[in-house]
C-alpha positions as CSV (number, residue, x, y, z in Angstrom):
1,M,53.2,28.6,-23.7
2,K,51.8,28.7,-20.2
3,I,48.8,30.9,-19.1
4,A,47.0,31.5,-15.9
5,I,43.2,31.9,-15.7
6,I,41.9,33.7,-12.7
7,G,38.4,32.6,-11.7
8,L,37.1,29.2,-12.7
9,G,33.4,30.1,-13.1
10,Y,31.2,30.6,-16.2
11,V,33.9,32.1,-18.3
12,G,37.2,31.0,-16.8
13,L,36.6,27.2,-16.7
14,P,35.5,26.8,-20.4
15,L,38.3,29.1,-21.4
16,S,40.8,27.0,-19.5
17,I,39.5,23.9,-21.1
18,Q,39.7,25.3,-24.6
19,F,43.3,26.4,-24.1
20,A,44.3,23.1,-22.5
21,R,42.7,21.2,-25.4
22,S,44.8,23.2,-27.9
23,G,48.0,22.2,-26.1
24,V,48.6,25.2,-23.9
25,T,49.6,24.7,-20.3
26,V,46.9,26.2,-18.1
27,V,47.0,27.2,-14.5
28,G,43.6,27.9,-13.0
29,L,43.2,30.1,-10.0
30,D,40.1,30.6,-7.9
31,I,39.4,31.9,-4.4
32,D,37.1,28.9,-3.6
33,S,39.4,26.2,-2.5
34,N,36.6,23.6,-2.5
35,K,36.0,24.3,-6.2
36,V,39.7,24.0,-7.0
37,D,40.1,20.8,-5.0
38,A,37.1,19.2,-6.8
39,L,38.5,20.2,-10.2
40,N,41.9,18.8,-9.3
41,R,40.3,15.5,-8.5
42,G,38.5,15.6,-11.8
43,Q,35.2,16.1,-10.1
44,S,32.4,18.6,-10.6
45,Y,31.9,21.2,-8.0
46,I,28.2,20.9,-8.3
47,K,28.0,19.1,-4.9
48,H,29.5,22.2,-3.3
49,I,26.9,24.4,-5.0
50,L,24.0,22.2,-3.9
51,Q,25.4,22.2,-0.3
52,Q,25.4,26.0,-0.4
53,L,21.8,25.9,-1.4
54,G,21.0,23.9,1.8
55,I,20.8,20.4,0.4
56,Q,22.3,18.2,3.1
57,R,22.2,14.6,1.7
58,I,23.9,14.1,-1.6
59,D,24.9,10.7,-3.0
60,E,27.5,10.7,-5.7
61,A,28.2,8.2,-8.5
62,G,31.3,8.2,-10.7
63,N,29.4,7.2,-13.8
64,G,26.0,6.2,-15.1
65,R,26.3,2.5,-14.1
66,E,27.1,3.5,-10.5
67,A,24.1,5.9,-10.6
68,I,21.8,3.0,-11.5
69,S,23.0,1.0,-8.6
70,L,22.2,3.9,-6.3
71,I,18.8,4.4,-7.9
72,E,18.0,0.7,-7.5
73,H,18.5,1.0,-3.7
74,E,17.4,4.5,-2.8
75,F,14.6,6.9,-3.6
76,Y,15.6,10.4,-4.7
77,D,13.8,13.7,-4.9
78,L,16.2,14.9,-7.7
79,V,18.8,13.4,-10.0
80,V,21.6,15.7,-11.3
81,T,23.6,14.2,-14.1
82,D,26.1,15.1,-16.8
83,Y,25.7,14.1,-20.4
84,N,29.2,12.9,-20.9
85,M,30.1,10.2,-18.4
86,P,32.2,7.0,-18.7
87,E,30.6,3.6,-19.1
88,M,27.0,5.1,-19.6
89,D,26.2,8.6,-20.7
90,G,23.5,10.8,-19.3
91,Q,21.0,10.0,-22.1
92,A,21.2,6.2,-21.3
93,L,20.9,6.9,-17.6
94,T,17.8,9.1,-18.3
95,E,16.3,6.4,-20.5
96,Y,16.9,3.8,-17.7
97,I,15.3,6.0,-15.0
98,R,12.3,6.8,-17.2
99,G,11.7,3.3,-18.5
100,Q,13.1,0.8,-16.1
101,S,13.5,2.2,-12.6
102,G,11.0,2.3,-9.8
103,Q,11.1,6.1,-9.8
104,S,10.4,7.1,-13.3
105,S,8.9,10.5,-12.4
106,V,11.9,11.8,-10.4
107,P,13.1,15.2,-11.8
108,I,16.3,14.9,-13.7
109,L,18.5,17.9,-14.2
110,M,21.2,17.5,-16.8
111,V,24.2,19.8,-16.3
112,S,26.4,19.6,-19.3
113,S,28.9,21.3,-21.6
114,E,27.5,19.3,-24.5
115,S,27.0,21.6,-27.5
116,N,25.7,19.1,-30.1
117,Q,22.1,20.1,-30.6
118,Q,21.1,16.6,-31.9
119,R,22.4,15.0,-28.7
120,L,20.7,17.5,-26.5
121,A,17.4,17.0,-28.4
122,A,17.7,13.3,-27.9
123,V,18.3,13.8,-24.2
124,E,15.2,16.0,-24.0
125,Q,13.3,13.3,-25.9
126,A,14.6,10.7,-23.4
127,G,12.9,12.7,-20.6
128,V,15.2,15.0,-18.8
129,S,13.3,17.6,-16.8
130,A,15.8,20.4,-17.5
131,I,19.2,21.0,-19.1
132,C,21.6,23.5,-17.6
133,D,24.9,24.6,-19.3
134,K,28.0,24.1,-17.3
135,P,30.1,25.3,-15.8
136,F,28.0,27.4,-13.5
137,D,28.5,29.0,-10.2
């Protein structure tokens, strides 16, 4: 079976993921080529959204360990992270920032599709400033 999902926003992207996880071949279509390019590279399109909001300087890390390296060398006004990342998850990154970094009070926005309430509660306990469900437009 092969299906096409038109629009990869709030509804389309999670629907596409569910179908793909169940073995269905999914083609996702969206008018925003930047969003589609990011998804094809396996990246989030959050950077694109932040740029649309006027944020000009955005540093990216591929995982939590890379984020720590950035945080050790730069000061930030905001950290946006996911819960599920390779090598070090968002909870461990949050715990590092709050307990070991030189910028323990920086706001941390976790953008995640994590649905396990115990994990989300642990992340809140670790010190995230806010949790936002993804995907979002």
